[in-house]
Coordinates of C-alpha atoms in Angstrom, one line a residue:
Chain A
M1 CA 214.4 -226.8 86.8
T2 CA 215.7 -229.5 89.1
R3 CA 218.4 -227.1 90.2
F4 CA 215.8 -224.6 91.1
V5 CA 213.8 -227.1 93.1
L6 CA 216.9 -228.4 94.9
G7 CA 217.8 -224.8 95.7
R8 CA 214.4 -224.1 97.2
I9 CA 214.6 -227.3 99.3
G10 CA 218.1 -226.3 100.4
F11 CA 217.0 -222.8 101.3
Y12 CA 214.0 -224.0 103.4
T13 CA 216.0 -226.7 105.1
L14 CA 218.7 -224.2 106.1
I15 CA 216.0 -221.7 107.3
A16 CA 214.3 -224.5 109.3
V17 CA 217.6 -225.4 111.0
L18 CA 218.3 -221.8 111.8
L19 CA 214.8 -221.3 113.2
A20 CA 215.3 -224.4 115.4
F21 CA 218.7 -223.2 116.6
F22 CA 217.3 -219.8 117.6
T23 CA 214.0 -220.9 118.9
I24 CA 214.6 -224.1 121.0
P25 CA 216.7 -222.4 123.8
L26 CA 213.9 -219.8 124.1
L27 CA 211.0 -222.2 124.3
W28 CA 211.6 -223.0 128.0
L29 CA 211.2 -219.4 129.0
V30 CA 207.7 -219.2 127.5
T31 CA 206.4 -222.6 128.6
A32 CA 207.9 -223.3 132.0
P33 CA 206.2 -220.3 133.8
F34 CA 202.8 -221.7 132.9
T35 CA 203.6 -225.3 133.9
S36 CA 202.8 -226.5 137.4
D37 CA 206.0 -228.5 138.0
P38 CA 208.5 -227.5 135.3
T39 CA 211.6 -229.6 134.6
Y40 CA 214.6 -228.6 132.5
E41 CA 213.0 -230.1 129.5
V42 CA 210.6 -228.1 127.5
S43 CA 207.1 -229.4 127.8
V44 CA 203.6 -228.4 126.9
P45 CA 202.3 -226.2 129.7
D46 CA 199.1 -227.0 131.7
F47 CA 198.5 -223.2 132.1
T48 CA 198.6 -222.4 135.7
W49 CA 199.2 -218.9 137.3
D50 CA 200.5 -220.3 140.6
N51 CA 204.2 -219.6 139.6
F52 CA 203.4 -215.9 139.4
R53 CA 202.0 -216.0 142.9
A54 CA 205.3 -217.5 144.1
V55 CA 207.2 -214.7 142.4
V56 CA 205.0 -212.1 144.1
E57 CA 205.5 -213.7 147.4
H58 CA 209.3 -214.1 147.0
P59 CA 211.0 -211.6 149.3
Y60 CA 213.6 -210.5 146.7
A61 CA 212.1 -211.1 143.3
L62 CA 209.9 -208.0 142.7
P63 CA 212.1 -205.7 144.7
S64 CA 215.0 -206.7 142.5
L65 CA 213.0 -205.9 139.4
W66 CA 212.4 -202.5 141.0
N67 CA 216.1 -202.2 141.6
S68 CA 216.8 -202.8 137.9
V69 CA 214.3 -200.1 137.1
V70 CA 216.1 -197.7 139.5
L71 CA 219.5 -198.5 138.1
S72 CA 218.7 -198.4 134.5
V73 CA 216.4 -195.4 134.5
G74 CA 218.8 -193.5 136.9
T75 CA 221.7 -194.2 134.6
A76 CA 219.7 -193.3 131.4
V77 CA 218.6 -190.0 132.9
L78 CA 222.0 -189.1 134.0
V79 CA 223.6 -190.2 130.7
V80 CA 221.1 -188.4 128.5
L81 CA 221.3 -185.2 130.5
L82 CA 225.1 -185.0 130.7
S83 CA 225.8 -186.2 127.2
A84 CA 223.3 -183.8 125.7
L85 CA 225.0 -180.8 127.4
A86 CA 228.5 -182.0 126.5
A87 CA 227.6 -183.0 122.9
Y88 CA 225.9 -179.6 122.4
A89 CA 228.9 -177.7 123.6
L90 CA 231.2 -179.9 121.4
S91 CA 229.0 -179.5 118.4
R92 CA 228.5 -175.7 118.6
V93 CA 231.7 -174.3 120.0
R94 CA 235.0 -174.6 118.3
L95 CA 237.2 -175.6 121.1
P96 CA 240.9 -176.3 120.7
G97 CA 241.6 -180.0 120.6
R98 CA 238.0 -180.9 120.1
D99 CA 238.7 -183.6 117.5
A100 CA 241.4 -185.1 119.7
L101 CA 239.0 -185.2 122.6
L102 CA 236.3 -186.9 120.6
Y103 CA 238.8 -189.4 119.3
A104 CA 240.0 -190.1 122.8
L105 CA 236.5 -190.6 124.1
L106 CA 235.7 -193.1 121.4
L107 CA 238.9 -194.9 122.0
L108 CA 238.3 -195.0 125.8
S109 CA 234.8 -196.3 125.5
S110 CA 235.9 -199.2 123.4
I111 CA 239.0 -200.3 125.4
I112 CA 238.1 -199.8 129.0
T113 CA 235.7 -202.6 129.8
G114 CA 234.5 -204.3 132.9
T115 CA 237.1 -207.0 132.4
A116 CA 239.9 -204.6 132.2
A117 CA 238.7 -202.3 134.9
M118 CA 237.0 -204.6 137.5
V119 CA 239.9 -204.5 139.9
P120 CA 240.4 -200.7 140.1
L121 CA 236.6 -200.1 140.0
F122 CA 236.1 -202.5 142.9
Q123 CA 238.9 -200.8 144.9
L124 CA 237.6 -197.3 144.0
A125 CA 234.1 -198.3 145.2
V126 CA 235.6 -199.6 148.5
E127 CA 237.7 -196.5 149.0
L128 CA 234.8 -194.1 148.2
N129 CA 232.4 -196.1 150.3
L130 CA 230.3 -196.8 147.2
I131 CA 229.9 -200.6 147.8
D132 CA 226.2 -201.3 148.2
S133 CA 225.4 -197.9 147.0
Q134 CA 222.9 -197.8 144.0
L135 CA 223.8 -194.2 143.4
G136 CA 227.5 -195.1 143.3
L137 CA 226.8 -197.9 140.8
I138 CA 224.7 -195.4 138.7
L139 CA 227.7 -193.0 138.6
I140 CA 230.1 -195.8 137.7
L141 CA 227.8 -197.1 134.9
S142 CA 227.2 -193.6 133.6
G143 CA 231.0 -193.0 133.4
G144 CA 231.3 -196.0 131.2
L145 CA 228.4 -195.1 128.9
L146 CA 229.0 -191.4 128.5
P147 CA 231.8 -191.3 125.9
A148 CA 229.8 -193.3 123.4
A149 CA 226.7 -191.3 124.2
I150 CA 228.4 -188.0 123.6
F151 CA 229.9 -189.3 120.4
M152 CA 226.5 -190.5 119.0
L153 CA 224.7 -187.4 120.2
K154 CA 227.2 -185.0 118.6
D155 CA 226.4 -186.6 115.3
F156 CA 222.8 -185.8 115.8
M157 CA 223.5 -182.3 116.9
D158 CA 225.8 -181.6 114.0
A159 CA 223.1 -182.6 111.6
T160 CA 220.5 -180.1 113.0
P161 CA 220.3 -176.6 111.6
K162 CA 221.6 -173.8 113.7
S163 CA 219.3 -171.0 112.4
Y164 CA 216.7 -171.6 115.1
E165 CA 219.2 -171.1 117.8
E166 CA 220.3 -167.9 116.2
S167 CA 216.8 -166.5 116.1
A168 CA 216.2 -167.6 119.7
R169 CA 219.3 -165.8 120.6
V170 CA 218.2 -162.6 118.9
F171 CA 215.1 -162.8 121.0
G172 CA 217.3 -162.9 124.1
A173 CA 217.1 -166.5 125.2
T174 CA 219.9 -167.7 127.4
P175 CA 222.0 -170.7 126.3
L176 CA 220.3 -173.0 128.8
Q177 CA 216.9 -171.9 127.5
I178 CA 218.0 -172.5 124.0
V179 CA 219.1 -176.0 124.8
R180 CA 215.8 -176.7 126.6
H181 CA 213.4 -175.2 124.1
V182 CA 215.1 -175.3 120.8
V183 CA 217.8 -178.0 120.8
V184 CA 216.1 -180.7 122.8
P185 CA 213.0 -180.8 120.6
L186 CA 215.2 -181.0 117.5
V187 CA 217.4 -183.9 118.7
R188 CA 214.6 -185.8 120.5
P189 CA 215.1 -188.9 118.4
G190 CA 218.8 -188.9 119.3
L191 CA 218.0 -188.4 123.0
A192 CA 215.5 -191.3 122.8
T193 CA 218.1 -193.5 121.2
I194 CA 220.6 -192.8 123.9
A195 CA 218.0 -193.4 126.6
V196 CA 216.9 -196.7 125.2
W197 CA 220.5 -197.8 124.6
A198 CA 221.4 -196.9 128.2
V199 CA 218.4 -198.7 129.7
A200 CA 219.1 -201.8 127.6
N201 CA 222.7 -201.8 128.6
V202 CA 222.1 -201.5 132.3
W203 CA 219.0 -203.8 132.4
G204 CA 221.1 -206.8 131.3
N205 CA 224.3 -205.8 133.0
F206 CA 225.5 -208.5 135.4
L207 CA 229.2 -207.9 136.2
M208 CA 229.2 -204.5 137.8
P209 CA 226.2 -204.9 140.2
Y210 CA 227.5 -208.4 141.0
L211 CA 230.8 -206.9 142.0
L212 CA 229.6 -203.8 143.8
L213 CA 226.2 -204.7 145.4
S214 CA 226.5 -207.4 148.1
D215 CA 223.3 -206.4 149.9
V216 CA 220.6 -208.7 148.4
E217 CA 218.0 -206.0 149.0
K218 CA 219.8 -203.7 146.6
Q219 CA 220.7 -206.2 143.9
P220 CA 219.0 -205.9 140.5
A221 CA 217.3 -208.8 138.7
A222 CA 220.4 -209.9 136.9
V223 CA 222.2 -210.8 140.1
I224 CA 219.1 -212.3 141.8
T225 CA 218.6 -214.5 138.7
Y226 CA 222.1 -215.8 139.0
T227 CA 221.6 -216.4 142.8
L228 CA 218.4 -218.2 142.1
Y229 CA 220.1 -220.8 139.9
T230 CA 223.4 -221.2 141.8
E231 CA 222.3 -221.1 145.4
G232 CA 221.2 -224.1 147.4
G233 CA 221.9 -226.9 145.0
Q234 CA 218.5 -227.3 143.6
A235 CA 217.3 -224.5 141.4
N236 CA 213.6 -223.6 141.9
L237 CA 212.5 -223.9 138.3
S238 CA 209.0 -222.6 138.5
M239 CA 210.3 -219.5 140.4
L240 CA 213.2 -219.1 138.1
S241 CA 211.3 -219.4 134.8
T242 CA 208.5 -217.1 135.9
F243 CA 210.9 -214.5 137.3
G244 CA 213.0 -214.8 134.1
L245 CA 209.9 -214.1 132.0
L246 CA 209.0 -211.0 134.0
Y247 CA 212.6 -209.8 133.8
S248 CA 212.7 -210.3 130.0
I249 CA 209.4 -208.7 129.1
P250 CA 210.6 -205.0 129.4
V251 CA 213.5 -205.4 127.0
V252 CA 211.2 -207.2 124.5
L253 CA 208.7 -204.4 124.7
M254 CA 211.4 -201.9 124.3
Y255 CA 212.7 -203.7 121.3
L256 CA 209.2 -203.7 119.7
F257 CA 208.8 -200.0 120.5
V258 CA 212.2 -199.1 119.0
S259 CA 211.8 -201.3 115.9
K260 CA 208.4 -199.8 115.2
K261 CA 209.6 -196.3 115.7
Y262 CA 213.1 -196.4 114.2
G263 CA 213.2 -199.7 112.3
F264 CA 215.9 -200.9 114.8
R265 CA 218.7 -199.6 112.7
F266 CA 219.4 -196.4 114.5
H267 CA 223.0 -195.5 114.5
G268 CA 224.5 -198.9 114.8
G269 CA 221.9 -200.4 117.1
I270 CA 222.0 -201.1 120.8
K271 CA 224.8 -202.9 122.4
R272 CA 224.1 -206.0 124.4
Chain B
M1 CA 231.2 -202.1 132.4
A2 CA 229.0 -201.9 129.4
Q3 CA 230.9 -201.7 126.3
A4 CA 230.0 -199.0 124.0
I5 CA 229.1 -199.2 120.4
S6 CA 230.1 -196.9 117.8
P7 CA 228.3 -196.8 114.5
P8 CA 230.0 -198.7 111.7
E9 CA 229.5 -195.8 109.5
A10 CA 227.8 -192.5 110.2
P11 CA 227.0 -190.5 107.0
E12 CA 225.2 -187.9 109.1
A13 CA 228.5 -187.1 110.9
D14 CA 230.2 -186.4 107.6
R15 CA 227.5 -184.1 106.4
G16 CA 227.4 -182.4 109.8
T17 CA 231.1 -181.8 109.9
R18 CA 231.2 -180.3 106.5
E19 CA 228.2 -178.1 107.2
H20 CA 229.8 -177.2 110.4
S21 CA 233.1 -176.0 109.0
R22 CA 231.2 -173.9 106.5
Y23 CA 229.1 -172.5 109.3
S24 CA 231.1 -172.5 112.5
S25 CA 229.7 -169.4 114.1
D26 CA 228.6 -170.0 117.7
A27 CA 224.9 -170.0 117.0
A28 CA 223.7 -170.2 120.6
G29 CA 226.2 -167.7 121.8
L30 CA 227.6 -170.3 124.1
G31 CA 231.1 -169.1 124.3
K32 CA 234.1 -171.2 125.3
A33 CA 233.8 -170.7 129.0
R34 CA 230.1 -171.8 129.0
A35 CA 230.9 -174.7 126.7
G36 CA 233.4 -175.8 129.4
V37 CA 230.7 -175.7 132.0
F38 CA 228.4 -177.7 129.8
M39 CA 231.0 -180.4 129.3
A40 CA 232.3 -180.5 132.9
P41 CA 229.9 -182.9 134.6
A42 CA 230.2 -185.5 131.8
L43 CA 234.0 -185.2 131.7
L44 CA 234.2 -185.4 135.4
L45 CA 232.3 -188.7 135.5
I46 CA 234.4 -190.1 132.6
A47 CA 237.6 -189.0 134.3
A48 CA 236.6 -190.5 137.7
F49 CA 235.1 -193.8 136.6
L50 CA 236.7 -194.6 133.3
V51 CA 240.1 -192.8 132.8
F52 CA 241.2 -193.1 136.4
P53 CA 240.5 -196.8 136.7
A54 CA 242.4 -197.5 133.5
L55 CA 245.4 -195.6 134.8
W56 CA 245.1 -197.0 138.3
V57 CA 245.0 -200.6 137.0
L58 CA 248.5 -199.9 135.5
Y59 CA 249.8 -199.0 138.9
L60 CA 247.9 -201.7 140.9
G61 CA 249.4 -204.3 138.5
L62 CA 252.9 -203.3 139.8
T63 CA 252.0 -203.9 143.5
N64 CA 251.3 -207.0 145.6
Y65 CA 247.9 -205.5 146.6
R66 CA 245.6 -208.1 148.2
L67 CA 242.0 -208.2 149.3
T68 CA 242.9 -209.2 152.9
G69 CA 246.0 -209.3 155.2
I70 CA 249.0 -207.0 155.4
A71 CA 249.2 -206.5 151.6
A72 CA 245.6 -205.1 151.8
A73 CA 246.6 -202.3 154.1
E74 CA 250.1 -201.6 152.8
P75 CA 250.7 -202.9 149.3
Q76 CA 254.3 -203.2 148.3
F77 CA 255.7 -202.2 144.9
V78 CA 256.8 -205.3 143.2
G79 CA 257.5 -204.0 139.7
L80 CA 257.0 -206.5 137.0
G81 CA 256.7 -209.4 139.6
N82 CA 253.1 -210.0 138.8
L83 CA 253.8 -210.2 135.1
L84 CA 256.5 -212.8 135.8
D85 CA 254.0 -214.6 137.9
A86 CA 251.5 -214.5 135.1
V87 CA 253.9 -215.9 132.4
S88 CA 255.0 -218.7 134.7
N89 CA 251.4 -219.5 135.7
P90 CA 250.0 -222.4 133.6
T91 CA 246.4 -221.2 134.3
F92 CA 247.3 -217.8 132.7
W93 CA 248.5 -219.5 129.6
S94 CA 245.6 -222.0 129.4
S95 CA 243.2 -219.0 129.9
T96 CA 244.9 -217.1 127.1
W97 CA 244.6 -220.2 124.8
L98 CA 240.9 -220.7 125.8
T99 CA 240.2 -217.0 125.1
V100 CA 241.7 -217.4 121.6
Q101 CA 239.4 -220.4 121.0
F102 CA 236.5 -218.4 122.3
V103 CA 237.1 -215.4 120.1
L104 CA 238.0 -217.4 117.0
G105 CA 235.2 -219.9 117.5
S106 CA 232.3 -217.8 118.6
A107 CA 233.0 -214.4 117.1
V108 CA 235.2 -214.9 114.0
I109 CA 233.7 -218.2 112.8
G110 CA 230.4 -218.4 114.6
Q111 CA 228.9 -214.9 114.5
V112 CA 230.5 -213.7 111.3
G113 CA 229.7 -217.0 109.5
L114 CA 226.2 -217.3 110.8
G115 CA 225.4 -213.5 110.6
F116 CA 226.5 -213.4 107.0
T117 CA 224.7 -216.6 106.1
I118 CA 221.4 -215.3 107.5
A119 CA 221.8 -211.9 105.9
W120 CA 222.6 -213.6 102.5
L121 CA 219.7 -216.0 102.7
L122 CA 217.3 -213.3 103.5
R123 CA 218.8 -210.6 101.2
D124 CA 216.0 -210.2 98.7
R125 CA 213.1 -211.1 101.0
R126 CA 210.5 -209.0 102.7
G127 CA 207.6 -210.2 104.7
P128 CA 206.9 -212.5 107.7
L129 CA 209.7 -215.1 107.2
K130 CA 212.4 -212.4 107.3
R131 CA 210.8 -210.7 110.2
V132 CA 210.4 -213.9 112.2
V133 CA 214.0 -215.1 111.6
E134 CA 215.5 -211.6 112.3
G135 CA 213.3 -211.1 115.4
L136 CA 214.4 -214.4 117.0
V137 CA 218.1 -213.7 116.3
I138 CA 217.7 -210.2 117.8
L139 CA 215.8 -211.6 120.8
A140 CA 218.8 -213.8 121.7
W141 CA 220.9 -210.7 121.6
I142 CA 218.7 -208.3 123.7
L143 CA 217.5 -210.7 126.5
P144 CA 219.4 -210.2 129.8
S145 CA 222.6 -212.3 129.9
A146 CA 221.6 -213.9 133.2
I147 CA 218.4 -215.2 131.7
V148 CA 219.8 -216.6 128.5
S149 CA 222.7 -218.2 130.4
F150 CA 220.2 -220.1 132.5
L151 CA 218.2 -221.1 129.4
W152 CA 221.3 -222.7 128.1
V153 CA 222.1 -224.3 131.5
A154 CA 218.7 -225.9 131.3
L155 CA 219.0 -226.8 127.6
L156 CA 222.3 -228.5 128.1
D157 CA 221.6 -230.3 131.3
R158 CA 222.7 -233.9 131.5
D159 CA 219.5 -235.6 132.5
G160 CA 216.5 -233.3 132.0
G161 CA 217.9 -231.0 129.3
T162 CA 216.0 -230.5 126.1
L163 CA 219.0 -231.0 123.8
N164 CA 219.7 -234.5 125.1
A165 CA 216.0 -235.3 124.9
L166 CA 215.9 -234.2 121.3
L167 CA 219.1 -236.1 120.4
G168 CA 217.9 -239.1 122.4
I169 CA 221.2 -239.3 124.2
P170 CA 220.7 -238.6 127.9
G171 CA 224.0 -238.7 129.8
T172 CA 226.0 -236.0 128.1
A173 CA 226.7 -233.2 130.6
W174 CA 227.5 -230.7 127.9
L175 CA 228.7 -227.9 130.3
L176 CA 231.0 -230.3 132.2
D177 CA 232.2 -232.6 129.3
H178 CA 232.5 -229.9 126.6
P179 CA 232.6 -226.6 128.4
M180 CA 234.4 -224.6 125.7
L181 CA 232.2 -226.0 122.9
S182 CA 229.1 -225.1 125.0
I183 CA 230.1 -221.5 125.6
I184 CA 231.3 -221.0 122.0
V185 CA 227.9 -222.2 120.6
F186 CA 226.1 -220.2 123.2
N187 CA 228.0 -217.0 122.4
T188 CA 227.4 -217.6 118.6
W189 CA 223.7 -218.0 119.4
R190 CA 223.7 -214.9 121.5
G191 CA 225.8 -212.5 119.5
T192 CA 224.9 -213.2 115.9
A193 CA 222.3 -210.4 115.7
F194 CA 224.9 -207.6 115.4
S195 CA 226.7 -209.2 112.5
M196 CA 223.4 -210.2 110.8
M197 CA 222.2 -206.6 110.9
L198 CA 225.5 -205.2 109.8
Y199 CA 225.7 -207.6 106.8
G200 CA 222.0 -207.0 106.0
A201 CA 222.8 -203.3 105.6
A202 CA 226.0 -204.0 103.7
L203 CA 224.4 -206.4 101.2
A204 CA 221.6 -203.9 100.5
N205 CA 224.3 -201.6 99.2
V206 CA 225.8 -204.0 96.7
P207 CA 224.6 -202.8 93.3
P208 CA 222.2 -205.4 91.9
S209 CA 223.5 -204.6 88.4
H210 CA 227.0 -205.9 89.3
L211 CA 225.5 -209.2 90.5
E212 CA 223.3 -209.3 87.4
S213 CA 226.2 -208.9 85.0
A214 CA 228.2 -211.5 86.9
R215 CA 225.2 -213.9 86.6
L216 CA 224.9 -213.2 82.9
A217 CA 228.6 -213.9 82.5
G218 CA 227.9 -217.3 83.9
A219 CA 229.4 -216.9 87.4
S220 CA 228.3 -219.5 89.9
G221 CA 226.8 -218.5 93.2
W222 CA 230.1 -218.9 95.0
Q223 CA 232.0 -216.9 92.2
Q224 CA 229.4 -214.1 92.6
L225 CA 230.1 -214.1 96.3
R226 CA 233.9 -214.1 95.9
D227 CA 234.3 -211.7 93.0
V228 CA 231.4 -209.3 93.5
V229 CA 230.0 -209.4 97.0
F230 CA 233.1 -209.9 99.2
P231 CA 235.2 -207.2 97.6
H232 CA 232.3 -204.8 97.9
I233 CA 231.7 -205.4 101.6
R234 CA 235.3 -205.9 102.7
G235 CA 235.3 -202.8 104.8
H236 CA 232.2 -204.0 106.7
I237 CA 233.7 -207.4 107.3
L238 CA 236.9 -205.9 108.7
T239 CA 235.1 -203.4 111.1
N240 CA 232.7 -206.2 112.1
L241 CA 235.6 -208.6 112.9
L242 CA 237.4 -206.0 115.0
L243 CA 234.3 -204.9 116.9
I244 CA 232.9 -208.3 117.8
S245 CA 236.4 -209.7 118.6
L246 CA 236.8 -206.9 121.0
W247 CA 233.5 -207.5 122.7
T248 CA 234.0 -211.3 122.8
F249 CA 237.5 -210.9 124.2
N250 CA 236.0 -208.9 127.1
D251 CA 232.9 -210.9 127.6
F252 CA 232.2 -212.1 131.1
T253 CA 229.0 -213.9 130.3
P254 CA 230.6 -217.4 130.0
F255 CA 231.1 -217.2 133.8
L256 CA 227.3 -217.4 134.2
L257 CA 227.2 -220.7 132.4
T258 CA 230.3 -222.6 133.7
A259 CA 232.0 -220.3 136.3
G260 CA 235.2 -221.1 134.4
G261 CA 235.0 -224.8 135.3
P262 CA 235.3 -227.6 135.5
D263 CA 239.0 -227.3 136.6
G264 CA 239.5 -224.1 134.7
K265 CA 238.6 -225.8 131.4
S266 CA 236.5 -222.8 130.4
E267 CA 238.4 -220.1 132.3
I268 CA 238.8 -217.4 129.7
L269 CA 240.8 -214.4 130.6
A270 CA 237.8 -212.3 131.7
V271 CA 236.9 -215.1 134.1
H272 CA 240.5 -215.6 135.1
V273 CA 240.8 -212.0 136.3
Y274 CA 237.6 -212.3 138.3
K275 CA 238.7 -215.6 139.9
V276 CA 242.2 -214.7 140.9
A277 CA 241.5 -211.1 141.9
L278 CA 238.1 -211.0 143.4
Q279 CA 237.6 -214.6 144.5
G280 CA 241.2 -215.3 145.3
G281 CA 242.0 -211.9 146.6
E282 CA 245.2 -211.4 144.5
L283 CA 244.2 -207.9 143.3
G284 CA 247.7 -206.9 142.2
Y285 CA 248.1 -210.0 140.0
G286 CA 244.6 -209.5 138.6
A287 CA 245.4 -205.9 137.8
A288 CA 248.5 -207.1 135.9
V289 CA 246.5 -209.4 133.8
S290 CA 243.9 -206.6 133.3
T291 CA 246.8 -204.4 132.0
I292 CA 247.5 -207.0 129.4
I293 CA 243.8 -207.1 128.4
L294 CA 243.8 -203.3 128.3
L295 CA 246.8 -203.2 125.9
I296 CA 245.3 -205.8 123.6
N297 CA 242.0 -203.8 123.6
L298 CA 244.0 -200.7 122.8
V299 CA 245.7 -202.2 119.7
V300 CA 242.4 -203.6 118.4
A301 CA 240.5 -200.3 119.0
V302 CA 243.2 -198.2 117.3
F303 CA 242.9 -200.5 114.2
Y304 CA 239.2 -200.1 114.3
L305 CA 239.2 -196.3 114.5
R306 CA 241.8 -196.1 111.8
L307 CA 239.5 -198.1 109.6
L308 CA 236.6 -195.8 110.4
R309 CA 238.6 -192.7 109.6
S310 CA 240.0 -194.0 106.4
K311 CA 236.4 -194.6 105.2
K312 CA 235.5 -191.0 105.7

């Protein structure tokens, strides 16, 4: 009996420590935006909306959030579109060397990282005149996400029955029509997974936009955040906290949506 | 570039492939030529922005290419010169050693240890406690890196930081006095979610009857873990270790907290490449260090994929 009680006490102490460890760093993000003159230390907010006005009036804050939307949605659309076509072809047609290709894709996607490729990607962007080009960055980010997207989508495609496609074919549908009207509805959860995964990846990505976008009007929120706390000695805390909250809300909403719909255990989860 | 994730295990794939080999008629009448057209745009982007850079970095590492000056316009071939520079450069070795600390501390000990602990504590629970703990851990994982980095900059600040206020010891500038400890704890905080979820799923697959019989045979909690649970989830532990080591090894986020400082005391290899190549302009040298990173990634990834295949 004592052992049981001690066990319970131990359990709840451990849980309390864990909760503190994971909560305390986050507290500042939810209190400082509503505090009139926030410091580094977490304090009880006096509930003001002034900080939000400062964000709206800041010349680069809201535009940078829009840039994040452009980059992540642009990349997600491109990745979903191209990986769906490629995964469909790989799933349905027996091509020579298909398994080797898939293996190579998986290998590539895990070994070629920003750290390993930052120098050549920077040089490539300079040579191709893609510095300060959001489209260029979208293409580069898509190139990095596509192998894993194709791999994950092929799993989805393999698991869907092929009989619908056959009957559609009997009725004279072209392959592209079959993809649009038969395959896409069947693998919609897979496509949604890839889209969310791509958006989450690009939304938080710092290194690539930091390297390739020097024009402050084109930079996404990740880079602007970093500028806000490193530039000019004194960080503007009310601005930074409020902007940080606005920048964080979309991923939190996306997480809630995904966890409600898929239980957040879809195919290995999203990558930070 | 964003690192990709591959599922630790994908039972659907298994089923699909088997079904496929039984049923490999080209259902949509796609044909090999059209399949090629479908694949072309994706393969083109992958070739241009993933394969080419990886090959190009091998070449660049053999030149004295620089951001400015003569060597920017006409880089000379210097063979293994950059590599020799690297091995005789104390910063390269200190960066390597710091990277080892970072991976061992935050991934192998921190994320695996904490991820398993949380999964184990919450293994039989449902309800709000489990949801709150898991939600918070996942939140740390999904929030943008620039935001959480600043949250830790604020938390660890010398004078106004919440940590010092809680501990009652103002005056410790954590990021300056203990930069590696700071980024190791930070990365444990930030990355534990993946391990937690993986072990949560793994523990759910340990047959309760095995644990029950071990308990009846009088095994202590630790003995149950050692003799029943660990052997059962060994594959998961290994894949988990390889994957998060790979991610941590390539993680650039510590730059956002300490920028490698002070005096290179937190300059892990990812930051070292950025500092020498893009801040210092030594692109050839940076590419040579990147080549080393690429080779290490290759070795780890091959092990990882072997492990995945052997499971199927």
